[in-house]
XYZ file of N, CA, C and O in Angstrom:
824
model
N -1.443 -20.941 -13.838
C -1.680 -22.330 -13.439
C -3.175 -22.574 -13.323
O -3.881 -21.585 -13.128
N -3.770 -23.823 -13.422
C -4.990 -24.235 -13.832
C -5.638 -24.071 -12.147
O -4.914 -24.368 -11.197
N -6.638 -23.720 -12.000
C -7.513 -23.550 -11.008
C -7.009 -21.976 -10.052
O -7.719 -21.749 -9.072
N -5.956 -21.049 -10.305
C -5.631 -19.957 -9.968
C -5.790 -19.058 -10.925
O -5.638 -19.263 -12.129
N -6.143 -17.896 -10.327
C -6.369 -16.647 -11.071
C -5.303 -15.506 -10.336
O -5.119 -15.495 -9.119
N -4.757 -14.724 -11.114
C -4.117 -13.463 -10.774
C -4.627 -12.399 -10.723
O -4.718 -12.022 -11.891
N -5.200 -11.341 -9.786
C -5.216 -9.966 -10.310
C -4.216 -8.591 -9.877
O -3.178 -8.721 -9.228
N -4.529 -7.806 -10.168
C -3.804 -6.431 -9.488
C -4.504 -5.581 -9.749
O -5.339 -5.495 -10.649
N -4.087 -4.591 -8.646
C -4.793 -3.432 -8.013
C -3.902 -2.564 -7.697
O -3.056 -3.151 -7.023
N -3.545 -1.105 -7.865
C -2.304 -0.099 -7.822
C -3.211 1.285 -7.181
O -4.349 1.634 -7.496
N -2.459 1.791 -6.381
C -3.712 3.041 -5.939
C -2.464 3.777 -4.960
O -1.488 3.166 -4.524
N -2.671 4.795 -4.806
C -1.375 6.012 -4.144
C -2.194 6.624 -3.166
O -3.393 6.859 -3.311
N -1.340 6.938 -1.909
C -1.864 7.389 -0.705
C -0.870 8.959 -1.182
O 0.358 9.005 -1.251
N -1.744 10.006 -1.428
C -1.521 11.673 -1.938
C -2.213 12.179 -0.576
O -3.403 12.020 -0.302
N -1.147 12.886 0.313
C -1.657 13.826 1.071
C -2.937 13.300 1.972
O -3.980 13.861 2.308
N -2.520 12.265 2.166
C -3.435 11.260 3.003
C -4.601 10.662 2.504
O -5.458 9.978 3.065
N -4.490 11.006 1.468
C -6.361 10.170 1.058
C -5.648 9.391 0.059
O -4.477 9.653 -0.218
N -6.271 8.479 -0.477
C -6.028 7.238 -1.286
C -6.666 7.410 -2.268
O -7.878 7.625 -2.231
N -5.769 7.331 -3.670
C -6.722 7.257 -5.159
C -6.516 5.710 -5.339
O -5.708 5.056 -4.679
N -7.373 5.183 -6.346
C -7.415 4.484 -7.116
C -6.702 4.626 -8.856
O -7.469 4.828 -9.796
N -5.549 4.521 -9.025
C -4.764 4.350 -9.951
C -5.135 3.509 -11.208
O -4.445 3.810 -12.182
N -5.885 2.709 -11.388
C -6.798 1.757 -12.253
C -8.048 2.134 -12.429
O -8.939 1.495 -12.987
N -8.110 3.262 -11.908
C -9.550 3.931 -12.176
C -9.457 5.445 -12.109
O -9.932 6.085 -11.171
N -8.756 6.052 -13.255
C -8.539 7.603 -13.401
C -8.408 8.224 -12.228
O -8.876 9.356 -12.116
N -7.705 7.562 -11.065
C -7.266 8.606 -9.938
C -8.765 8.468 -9.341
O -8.984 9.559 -8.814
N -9.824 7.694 -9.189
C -10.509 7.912 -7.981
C -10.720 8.066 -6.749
O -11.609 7.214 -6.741
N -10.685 8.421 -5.637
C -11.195 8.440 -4.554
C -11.518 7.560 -3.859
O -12.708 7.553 -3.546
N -10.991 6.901 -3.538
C -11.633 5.687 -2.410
C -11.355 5.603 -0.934
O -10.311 6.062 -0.471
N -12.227 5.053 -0.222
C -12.109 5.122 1.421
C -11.382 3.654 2.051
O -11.382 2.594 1.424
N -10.984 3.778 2.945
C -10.263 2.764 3.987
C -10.765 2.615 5.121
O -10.745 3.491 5.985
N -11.365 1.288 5.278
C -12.331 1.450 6.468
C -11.622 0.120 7.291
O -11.282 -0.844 6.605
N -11.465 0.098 8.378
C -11.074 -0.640 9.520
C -12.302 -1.984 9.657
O -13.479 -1.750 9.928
N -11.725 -3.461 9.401
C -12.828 -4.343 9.410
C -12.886 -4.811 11.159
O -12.267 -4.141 11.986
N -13.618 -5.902 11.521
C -13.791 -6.084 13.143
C -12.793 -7.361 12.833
O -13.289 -8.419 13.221
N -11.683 -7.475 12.306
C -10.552 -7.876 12.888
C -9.272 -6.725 12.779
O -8.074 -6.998 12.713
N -9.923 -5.296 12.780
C -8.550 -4.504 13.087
C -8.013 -4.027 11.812
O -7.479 -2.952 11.538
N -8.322 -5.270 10.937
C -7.544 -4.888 9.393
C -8.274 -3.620 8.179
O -9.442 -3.411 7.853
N -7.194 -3.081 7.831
C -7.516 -1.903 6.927
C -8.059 -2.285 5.574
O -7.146 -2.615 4.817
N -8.990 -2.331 5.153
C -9.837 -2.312 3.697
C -9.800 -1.373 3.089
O -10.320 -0.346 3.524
N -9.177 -1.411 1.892
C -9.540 0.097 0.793
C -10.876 -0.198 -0.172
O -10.865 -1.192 -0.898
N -11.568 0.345 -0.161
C -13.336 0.147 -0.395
C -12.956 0.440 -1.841
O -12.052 1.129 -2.312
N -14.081 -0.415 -2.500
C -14.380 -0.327 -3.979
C -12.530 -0.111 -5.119
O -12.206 0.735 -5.952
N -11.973 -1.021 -4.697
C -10.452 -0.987 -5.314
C -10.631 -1.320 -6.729
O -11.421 -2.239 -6.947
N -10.085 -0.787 -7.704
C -10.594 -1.967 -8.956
C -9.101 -2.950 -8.686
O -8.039 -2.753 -8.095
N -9.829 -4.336 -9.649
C -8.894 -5.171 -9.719
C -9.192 -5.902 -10.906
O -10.209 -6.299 -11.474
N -7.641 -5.955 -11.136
C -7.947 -6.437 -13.111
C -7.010 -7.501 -13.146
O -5.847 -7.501 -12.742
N -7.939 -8.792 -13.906
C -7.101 -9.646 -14.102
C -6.642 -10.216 -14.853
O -7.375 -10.535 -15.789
N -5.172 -10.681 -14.896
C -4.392 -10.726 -15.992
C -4.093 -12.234 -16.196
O -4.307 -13.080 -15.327
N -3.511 -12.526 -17.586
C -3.524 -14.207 -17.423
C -1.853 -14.353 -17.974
O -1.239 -15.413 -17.848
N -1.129 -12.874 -18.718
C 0.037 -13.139 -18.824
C 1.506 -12.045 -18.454
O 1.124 -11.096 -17.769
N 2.446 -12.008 -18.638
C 3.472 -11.004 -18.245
C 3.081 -9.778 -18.745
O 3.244 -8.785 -18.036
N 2.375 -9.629 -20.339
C 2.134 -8.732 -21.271
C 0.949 -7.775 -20.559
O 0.973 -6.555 -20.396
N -0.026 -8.679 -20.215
C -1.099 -8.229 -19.819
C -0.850 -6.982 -18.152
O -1.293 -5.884 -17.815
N 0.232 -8.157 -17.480
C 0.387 -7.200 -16.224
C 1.093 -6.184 -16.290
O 0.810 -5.241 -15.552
N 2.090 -6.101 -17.095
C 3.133 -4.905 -17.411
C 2.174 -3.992 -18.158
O 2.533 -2.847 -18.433
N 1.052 -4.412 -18.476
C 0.571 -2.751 -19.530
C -0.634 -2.101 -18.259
O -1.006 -0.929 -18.190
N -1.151 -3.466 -17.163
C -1.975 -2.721 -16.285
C -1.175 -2.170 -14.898
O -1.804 -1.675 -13.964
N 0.350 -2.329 -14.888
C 0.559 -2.015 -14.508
C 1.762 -0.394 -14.817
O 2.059 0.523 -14.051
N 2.135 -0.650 -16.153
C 2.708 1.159 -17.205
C 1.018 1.596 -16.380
O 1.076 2.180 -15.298
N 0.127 1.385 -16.767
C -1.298 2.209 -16.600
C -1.413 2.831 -15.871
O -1.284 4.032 -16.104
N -1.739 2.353 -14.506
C -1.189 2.795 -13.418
C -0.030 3.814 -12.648
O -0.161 4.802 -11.925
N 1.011 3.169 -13.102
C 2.123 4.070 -12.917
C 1.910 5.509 -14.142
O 2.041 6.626 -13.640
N 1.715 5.470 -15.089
C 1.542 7.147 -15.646
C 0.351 7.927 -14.937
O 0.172 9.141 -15.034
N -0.386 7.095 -14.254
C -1.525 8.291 -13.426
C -0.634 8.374 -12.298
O -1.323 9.081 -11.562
N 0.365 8.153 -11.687
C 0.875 8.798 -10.331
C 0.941 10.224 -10.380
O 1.267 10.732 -11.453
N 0.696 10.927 -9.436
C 0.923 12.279 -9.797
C 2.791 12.608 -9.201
O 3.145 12.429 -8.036
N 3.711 13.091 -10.310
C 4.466 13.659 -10.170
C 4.994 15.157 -10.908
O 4.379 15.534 -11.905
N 5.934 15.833 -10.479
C 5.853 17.240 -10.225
C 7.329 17.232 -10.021
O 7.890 16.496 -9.208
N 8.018 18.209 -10.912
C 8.987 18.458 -10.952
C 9.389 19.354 -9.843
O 8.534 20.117 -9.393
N 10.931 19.357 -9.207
C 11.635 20.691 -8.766
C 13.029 20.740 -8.712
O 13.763 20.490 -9.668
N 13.395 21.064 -7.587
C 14.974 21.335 -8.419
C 15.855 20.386 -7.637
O 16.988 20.715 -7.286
N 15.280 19.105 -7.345
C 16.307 18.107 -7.049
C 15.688 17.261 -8.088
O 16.338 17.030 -9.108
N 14.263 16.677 -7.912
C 14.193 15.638 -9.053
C 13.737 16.355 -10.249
O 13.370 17.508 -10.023
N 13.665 15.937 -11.524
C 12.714 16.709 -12.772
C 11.960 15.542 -12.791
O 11.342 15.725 -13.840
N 11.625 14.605 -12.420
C 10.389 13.705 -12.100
C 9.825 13.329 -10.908
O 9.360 12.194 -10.804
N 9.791 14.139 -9.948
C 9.168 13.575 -8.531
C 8.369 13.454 -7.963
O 7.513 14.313 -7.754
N 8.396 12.161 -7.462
C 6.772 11.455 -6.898
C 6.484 11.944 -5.453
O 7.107 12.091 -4.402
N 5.132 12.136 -5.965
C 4.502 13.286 -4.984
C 3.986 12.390 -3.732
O 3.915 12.879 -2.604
N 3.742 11.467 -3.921
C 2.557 9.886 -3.732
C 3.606 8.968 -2.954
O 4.804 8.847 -3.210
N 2.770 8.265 -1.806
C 3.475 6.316 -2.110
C 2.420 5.801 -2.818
O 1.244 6.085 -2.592
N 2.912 4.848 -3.898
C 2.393 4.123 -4.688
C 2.481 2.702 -3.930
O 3.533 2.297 -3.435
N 1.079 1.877 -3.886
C 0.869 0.677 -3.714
C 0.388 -0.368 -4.583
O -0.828 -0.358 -4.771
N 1.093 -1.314 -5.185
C 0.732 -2.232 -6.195
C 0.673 -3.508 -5.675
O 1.627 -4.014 -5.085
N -0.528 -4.140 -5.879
C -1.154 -5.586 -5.221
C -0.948 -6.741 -6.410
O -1.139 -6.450 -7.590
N -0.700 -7.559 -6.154
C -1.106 -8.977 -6.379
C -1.616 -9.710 -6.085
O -1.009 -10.389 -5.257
N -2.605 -10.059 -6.329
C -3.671 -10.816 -5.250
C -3.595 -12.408 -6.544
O -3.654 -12.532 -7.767
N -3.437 -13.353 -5.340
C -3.581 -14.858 -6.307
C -4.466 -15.365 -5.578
O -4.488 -15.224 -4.355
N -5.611 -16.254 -6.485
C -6.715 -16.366 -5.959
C -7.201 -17.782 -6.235
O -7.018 -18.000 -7.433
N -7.597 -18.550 -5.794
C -8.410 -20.216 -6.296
C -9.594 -19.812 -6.997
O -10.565 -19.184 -6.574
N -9.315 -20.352 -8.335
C -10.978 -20.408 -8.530
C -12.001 -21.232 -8.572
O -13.165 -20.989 -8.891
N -11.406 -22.438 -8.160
C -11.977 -23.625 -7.242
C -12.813 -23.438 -6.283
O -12.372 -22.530 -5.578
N -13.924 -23.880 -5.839
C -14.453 -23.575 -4.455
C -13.861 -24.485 -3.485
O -13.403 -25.566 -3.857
N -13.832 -23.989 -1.833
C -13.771 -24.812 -1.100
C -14.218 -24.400 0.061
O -14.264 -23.200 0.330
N -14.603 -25.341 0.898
C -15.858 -25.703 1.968
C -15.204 -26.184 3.266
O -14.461 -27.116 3.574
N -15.639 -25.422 3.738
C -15.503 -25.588 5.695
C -16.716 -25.898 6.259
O -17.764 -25.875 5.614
N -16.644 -26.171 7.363
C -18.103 -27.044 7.746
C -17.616 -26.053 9.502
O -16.640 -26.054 10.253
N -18.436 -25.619 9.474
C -18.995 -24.960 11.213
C -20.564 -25.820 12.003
O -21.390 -26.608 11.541
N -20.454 -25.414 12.854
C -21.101 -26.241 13.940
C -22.411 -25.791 14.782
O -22.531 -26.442 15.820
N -23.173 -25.055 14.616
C -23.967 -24.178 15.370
C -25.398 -24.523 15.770
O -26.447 -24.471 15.129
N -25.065 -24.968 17.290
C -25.996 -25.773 18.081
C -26.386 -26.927 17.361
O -27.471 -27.111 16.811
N -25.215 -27.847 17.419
C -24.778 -28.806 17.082
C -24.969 -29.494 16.043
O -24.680 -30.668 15.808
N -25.569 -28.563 15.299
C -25.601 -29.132 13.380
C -25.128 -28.093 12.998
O -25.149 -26.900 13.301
N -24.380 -29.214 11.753
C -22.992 -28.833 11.075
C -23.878 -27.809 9.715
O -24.988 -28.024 9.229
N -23.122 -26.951 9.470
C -23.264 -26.408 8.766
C -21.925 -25.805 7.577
O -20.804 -25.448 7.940
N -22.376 -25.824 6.285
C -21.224 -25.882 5.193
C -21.389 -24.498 4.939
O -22.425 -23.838 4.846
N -19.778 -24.047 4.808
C -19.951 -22.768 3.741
C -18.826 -22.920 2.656
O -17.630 -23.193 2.761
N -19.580 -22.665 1.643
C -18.320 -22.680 0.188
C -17.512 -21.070 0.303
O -17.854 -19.980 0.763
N -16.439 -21.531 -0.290
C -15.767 -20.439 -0.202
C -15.177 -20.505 -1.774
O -14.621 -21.529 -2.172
N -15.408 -18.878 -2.961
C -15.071 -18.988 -3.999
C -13.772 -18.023 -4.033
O -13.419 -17.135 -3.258
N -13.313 -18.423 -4.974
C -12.062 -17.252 -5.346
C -11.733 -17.129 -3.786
O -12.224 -16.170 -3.190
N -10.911 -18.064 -3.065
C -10.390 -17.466 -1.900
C -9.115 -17.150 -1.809
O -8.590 -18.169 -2.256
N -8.317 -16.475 -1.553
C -7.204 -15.699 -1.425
C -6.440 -16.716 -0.541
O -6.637 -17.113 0.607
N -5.298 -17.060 -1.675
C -4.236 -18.001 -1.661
C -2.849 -16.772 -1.132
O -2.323 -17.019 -0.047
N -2.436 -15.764 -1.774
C -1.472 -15.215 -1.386
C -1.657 -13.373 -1.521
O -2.682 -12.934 -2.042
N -1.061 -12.846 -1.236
C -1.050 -11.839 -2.174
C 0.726 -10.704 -1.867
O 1.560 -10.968 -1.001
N 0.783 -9.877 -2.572
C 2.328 -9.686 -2.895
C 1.723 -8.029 -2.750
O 0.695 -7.590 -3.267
N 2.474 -7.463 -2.087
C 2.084 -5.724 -2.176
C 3.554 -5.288 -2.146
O 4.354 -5.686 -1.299
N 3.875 -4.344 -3.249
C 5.182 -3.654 -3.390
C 4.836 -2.185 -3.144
O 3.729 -1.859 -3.573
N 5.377 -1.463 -2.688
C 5.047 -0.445 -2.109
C 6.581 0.390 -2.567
O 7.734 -0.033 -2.483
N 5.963 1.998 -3.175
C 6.850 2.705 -3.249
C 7.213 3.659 -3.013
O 6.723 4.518 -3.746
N 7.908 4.034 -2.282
C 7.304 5.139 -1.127
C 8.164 6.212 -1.474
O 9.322 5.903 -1.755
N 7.823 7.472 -1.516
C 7.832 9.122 -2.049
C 9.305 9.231 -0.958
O 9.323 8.743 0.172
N 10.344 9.892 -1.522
C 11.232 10.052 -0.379
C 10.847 11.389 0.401
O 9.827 12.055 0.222
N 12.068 11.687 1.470
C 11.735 12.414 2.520
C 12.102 14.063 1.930
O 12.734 14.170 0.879
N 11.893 14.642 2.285
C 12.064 16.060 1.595
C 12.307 16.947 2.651
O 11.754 16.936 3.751
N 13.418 17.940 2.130
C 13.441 19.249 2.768
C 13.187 19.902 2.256
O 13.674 19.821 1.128
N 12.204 21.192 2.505
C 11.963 22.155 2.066
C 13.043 23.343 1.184
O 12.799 24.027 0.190
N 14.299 23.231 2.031
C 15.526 23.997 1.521
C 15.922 23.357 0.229
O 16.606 23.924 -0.622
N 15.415 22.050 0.126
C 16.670 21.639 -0.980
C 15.610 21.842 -2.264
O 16.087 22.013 -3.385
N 14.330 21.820 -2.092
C 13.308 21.688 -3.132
C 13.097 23.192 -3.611
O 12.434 23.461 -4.612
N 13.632 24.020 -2.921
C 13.703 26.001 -3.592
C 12.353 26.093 -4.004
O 12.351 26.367 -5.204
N 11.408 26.007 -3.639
C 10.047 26.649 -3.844
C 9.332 27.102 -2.913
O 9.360 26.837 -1.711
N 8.497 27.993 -3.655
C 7.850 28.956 -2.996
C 5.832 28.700 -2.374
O 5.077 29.214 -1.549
N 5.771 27.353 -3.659
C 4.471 26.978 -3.807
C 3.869 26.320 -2.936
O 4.293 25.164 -2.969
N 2.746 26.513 -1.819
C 2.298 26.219 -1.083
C 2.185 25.004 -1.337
O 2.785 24.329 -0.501
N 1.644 24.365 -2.178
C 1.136 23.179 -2.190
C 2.017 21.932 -2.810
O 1.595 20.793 -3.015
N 3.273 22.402 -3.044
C 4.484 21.704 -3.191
C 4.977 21.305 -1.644
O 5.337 20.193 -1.258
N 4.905 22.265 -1.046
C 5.333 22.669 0.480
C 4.801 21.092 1.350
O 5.265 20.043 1.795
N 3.198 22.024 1.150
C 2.127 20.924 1.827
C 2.306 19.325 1.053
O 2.316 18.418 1.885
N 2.392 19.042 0.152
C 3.001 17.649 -0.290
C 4.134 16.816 0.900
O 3.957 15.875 1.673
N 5.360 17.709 0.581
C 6.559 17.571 0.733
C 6.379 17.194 2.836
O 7.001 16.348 3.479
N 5.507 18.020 3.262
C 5.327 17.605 4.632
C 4.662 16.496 4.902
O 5.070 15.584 5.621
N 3.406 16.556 4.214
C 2.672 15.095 4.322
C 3.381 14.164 3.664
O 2.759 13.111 3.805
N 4.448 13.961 2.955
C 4.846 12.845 2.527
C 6.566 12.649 3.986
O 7.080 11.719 4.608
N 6.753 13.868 3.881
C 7.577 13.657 5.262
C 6.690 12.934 6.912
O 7.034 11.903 7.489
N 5.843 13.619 7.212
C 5.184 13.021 8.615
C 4.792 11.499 8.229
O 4.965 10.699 9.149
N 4.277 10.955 6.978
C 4.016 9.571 6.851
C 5.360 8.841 7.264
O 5.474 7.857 7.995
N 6.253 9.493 6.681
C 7.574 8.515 6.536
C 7.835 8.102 7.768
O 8.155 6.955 8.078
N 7.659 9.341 8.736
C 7.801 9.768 10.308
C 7.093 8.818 10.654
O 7.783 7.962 11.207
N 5.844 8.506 10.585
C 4.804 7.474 11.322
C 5.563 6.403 10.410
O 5.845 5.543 11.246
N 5.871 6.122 9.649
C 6.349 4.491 9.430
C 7.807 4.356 10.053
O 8.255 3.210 10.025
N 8.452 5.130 10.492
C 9.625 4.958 10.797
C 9.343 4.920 12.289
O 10.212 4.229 12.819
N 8.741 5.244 12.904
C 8.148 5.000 14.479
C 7.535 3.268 14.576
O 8.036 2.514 15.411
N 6.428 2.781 13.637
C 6.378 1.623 13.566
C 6.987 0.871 13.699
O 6.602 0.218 14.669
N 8.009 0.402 13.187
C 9.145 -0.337 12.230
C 10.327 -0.236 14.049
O 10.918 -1.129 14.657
N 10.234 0.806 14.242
C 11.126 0.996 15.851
C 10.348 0.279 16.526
O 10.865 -0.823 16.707
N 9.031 0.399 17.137
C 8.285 -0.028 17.676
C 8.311 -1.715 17.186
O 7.893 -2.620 17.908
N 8.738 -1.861 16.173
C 8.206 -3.613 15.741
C 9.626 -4.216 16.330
O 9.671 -5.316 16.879
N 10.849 -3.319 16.141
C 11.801 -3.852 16.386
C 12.137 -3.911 18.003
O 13.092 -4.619 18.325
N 11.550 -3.344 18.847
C 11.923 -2.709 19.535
C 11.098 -4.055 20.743
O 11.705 -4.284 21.789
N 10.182 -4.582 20.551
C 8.967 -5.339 20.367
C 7.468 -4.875 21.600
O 6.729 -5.622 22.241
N 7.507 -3.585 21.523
C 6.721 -2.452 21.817
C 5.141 -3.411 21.970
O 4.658 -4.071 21.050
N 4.719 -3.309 22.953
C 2.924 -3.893 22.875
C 2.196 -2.911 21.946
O 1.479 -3.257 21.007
N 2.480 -1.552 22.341
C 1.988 -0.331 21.264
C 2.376 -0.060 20.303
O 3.540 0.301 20.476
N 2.003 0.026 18.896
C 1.977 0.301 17.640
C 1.550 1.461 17.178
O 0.337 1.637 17.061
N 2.429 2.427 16.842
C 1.175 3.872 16.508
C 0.616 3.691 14.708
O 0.783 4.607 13.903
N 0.019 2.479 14.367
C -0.127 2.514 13.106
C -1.435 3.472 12.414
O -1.577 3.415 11.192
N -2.181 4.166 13.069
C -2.757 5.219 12.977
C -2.583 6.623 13.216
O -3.264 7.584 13.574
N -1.090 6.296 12.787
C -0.538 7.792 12.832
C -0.479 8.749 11.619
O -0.340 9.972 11.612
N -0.684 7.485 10.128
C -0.712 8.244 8.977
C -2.024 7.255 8.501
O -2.722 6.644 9.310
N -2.187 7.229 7.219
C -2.721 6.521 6.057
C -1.759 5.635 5.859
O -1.917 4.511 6.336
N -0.657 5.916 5.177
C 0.137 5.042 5.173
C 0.554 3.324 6.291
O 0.678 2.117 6.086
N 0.600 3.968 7.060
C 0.949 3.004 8.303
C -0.305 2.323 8.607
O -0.312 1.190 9.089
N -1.249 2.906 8.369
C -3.444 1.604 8.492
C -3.166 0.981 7.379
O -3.263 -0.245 7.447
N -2.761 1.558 6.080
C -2.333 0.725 5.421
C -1.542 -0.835 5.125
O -1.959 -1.849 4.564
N -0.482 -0.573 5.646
C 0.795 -1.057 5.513
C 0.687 -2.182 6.974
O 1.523 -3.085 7.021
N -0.146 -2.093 7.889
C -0.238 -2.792 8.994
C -0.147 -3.939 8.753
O 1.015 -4.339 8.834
N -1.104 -4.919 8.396
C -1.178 -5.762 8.103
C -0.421 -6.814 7.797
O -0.410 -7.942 8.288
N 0.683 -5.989 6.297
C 1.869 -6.629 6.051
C 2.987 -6.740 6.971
O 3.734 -7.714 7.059
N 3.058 -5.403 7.818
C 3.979 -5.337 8.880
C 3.930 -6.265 10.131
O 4.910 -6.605 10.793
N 2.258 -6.723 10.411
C 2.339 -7.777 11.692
C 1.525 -8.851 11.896
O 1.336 -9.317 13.019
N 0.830 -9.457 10.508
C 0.143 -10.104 10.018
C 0.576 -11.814 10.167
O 1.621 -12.264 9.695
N -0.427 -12.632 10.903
C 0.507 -14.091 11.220
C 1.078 -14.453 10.463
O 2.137 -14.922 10.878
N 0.882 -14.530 8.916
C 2.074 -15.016 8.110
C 2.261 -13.901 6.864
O 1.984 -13.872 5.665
N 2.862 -13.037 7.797
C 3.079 -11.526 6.663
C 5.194 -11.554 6.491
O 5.803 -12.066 7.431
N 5.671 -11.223 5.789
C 6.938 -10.616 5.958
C 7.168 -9.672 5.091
O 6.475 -9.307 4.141
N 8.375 -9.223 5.538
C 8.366 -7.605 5.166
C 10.121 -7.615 4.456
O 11.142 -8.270 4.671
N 9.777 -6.650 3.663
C 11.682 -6.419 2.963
C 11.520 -5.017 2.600
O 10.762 -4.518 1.769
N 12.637 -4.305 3.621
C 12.666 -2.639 3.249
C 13.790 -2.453 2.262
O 14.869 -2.930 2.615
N 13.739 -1.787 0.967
C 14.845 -1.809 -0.212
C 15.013 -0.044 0.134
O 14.158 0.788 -0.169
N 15.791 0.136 0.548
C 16.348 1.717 0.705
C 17.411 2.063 -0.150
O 18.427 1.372 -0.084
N 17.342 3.480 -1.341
C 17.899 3.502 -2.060
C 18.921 4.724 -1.237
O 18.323 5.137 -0.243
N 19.745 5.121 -1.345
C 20.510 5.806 -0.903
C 21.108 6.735 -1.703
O 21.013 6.327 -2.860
N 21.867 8.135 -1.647
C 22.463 8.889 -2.196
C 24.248 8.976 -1.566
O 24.444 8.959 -0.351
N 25.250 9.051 -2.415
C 26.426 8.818 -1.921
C 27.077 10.103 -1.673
O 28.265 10.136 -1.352
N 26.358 11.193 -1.805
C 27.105 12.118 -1.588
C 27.123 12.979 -0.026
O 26.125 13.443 0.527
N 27.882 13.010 0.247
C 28.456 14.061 1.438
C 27.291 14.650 1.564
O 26.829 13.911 2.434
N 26.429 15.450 1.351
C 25.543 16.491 2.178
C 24.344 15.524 2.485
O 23.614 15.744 3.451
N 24.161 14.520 1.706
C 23.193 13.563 2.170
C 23.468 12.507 3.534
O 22.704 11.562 3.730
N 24.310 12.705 4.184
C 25.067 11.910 5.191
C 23.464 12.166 6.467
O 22.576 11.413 6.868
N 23.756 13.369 6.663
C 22.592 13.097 7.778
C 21.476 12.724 7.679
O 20.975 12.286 8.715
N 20.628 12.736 6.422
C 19.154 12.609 5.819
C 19.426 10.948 5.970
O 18.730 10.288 6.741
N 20.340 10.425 5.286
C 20.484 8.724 5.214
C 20.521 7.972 6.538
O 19.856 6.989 6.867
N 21.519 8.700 7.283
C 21.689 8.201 8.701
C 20.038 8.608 9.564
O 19.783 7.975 10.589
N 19.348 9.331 9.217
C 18.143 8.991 9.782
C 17.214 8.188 8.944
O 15.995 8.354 8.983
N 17.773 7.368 8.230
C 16.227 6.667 7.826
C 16.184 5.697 8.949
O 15.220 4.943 9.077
């Protein structure tokens, strides 16, 4: 639509640090702004003008996730993957502030009209069911378990309607804050489930 721009931005929280997925798996930091909210520093963001364009920056993305086979999945994601939509004006527009009693204008460009974050989050793992021996399969499989742990404490806490929030309990959860309690944020958890009998207790705790 005429005076909006689209972009996206995709990046995976691995073992607590955050890559950049649109930029060969880089490294980037998350820094806390002075309203509380979590920033992922230097994100790339690419913008697209049609369906074609977003589906190939977003295949892009998704083949740098790092996944790793074992003996429940032969494709399993090691990562939560986070994919942004950011819709943006490219119109300017102007607020007028007041300071010692002359008015003063500030333009505001490309200002952030909406944005859409789908989030895909690594399931929970037992060590028994994954039969390996490899340390660093191990160490995955826990850090992607304790995140789940800190978002599943949140989410109690939101429901629960708790003054305390432990959202600095993972990466994940500084992350994910925002959307979770943000004045005009909402949230939709899509939980995929397994139907079989030995999975009964793993499901009943999500």
């Amino acid at each position: 639509q005429q005076g909006m721009q689209l972009s996206i931005s995709f990046f995976e929280i691995y073992c607590s640090k955050v890559f950049d997925l649109l930029r060969e798996r880089a490294e980037v930091r998350t820094l806390e702004d002075a309203h509380g909210q979590v920033q992922v520093q230097h994100l790339e963001e690419v913008q697209v003008s049609c369906y074609d364009d977003a589906m190939h920056t977003i295949e892009r993305g998704k083949n740098a996730r790092v996944t790793h086979a074992n003996a429940v999945h032969a494709d399993s994601s090691r990562s939560h993957a986070v994919l942004q939509l950011l819709l943006r004006s490219t119109q300017d527009s102007r607020t007028i502030t007041h300071l010692h009693t002359r008015p003063h204008i500030h333009t505001h460009t490309h200002l952030l009209l909406g944005k859409l974050v789908l989030v895909d989050l690594a399931g929970s793992e037992r060590a028994s069911e994954t039969l390996t021996d490899d340390k660093a399969t191990r160490h995955e499989g826990a850090e992607i378990n304790k995140s789940l742990l800190a978002l599943k404490e949140c989410i109690r806490a939101l429901g629960r309607g708790d003054k305390h929030k432990q959202f600095r309990g993972s990466k994940l959860t500084q992350v994910l804050r925002d959307g979770l309690v943000g004045q005009n944020s909402r949230a939709v958890v899509i939980v995929a489930l397994r139907s079989l009998l030995q999975c009964v207790t793993v499901c009943c705790n999500v």
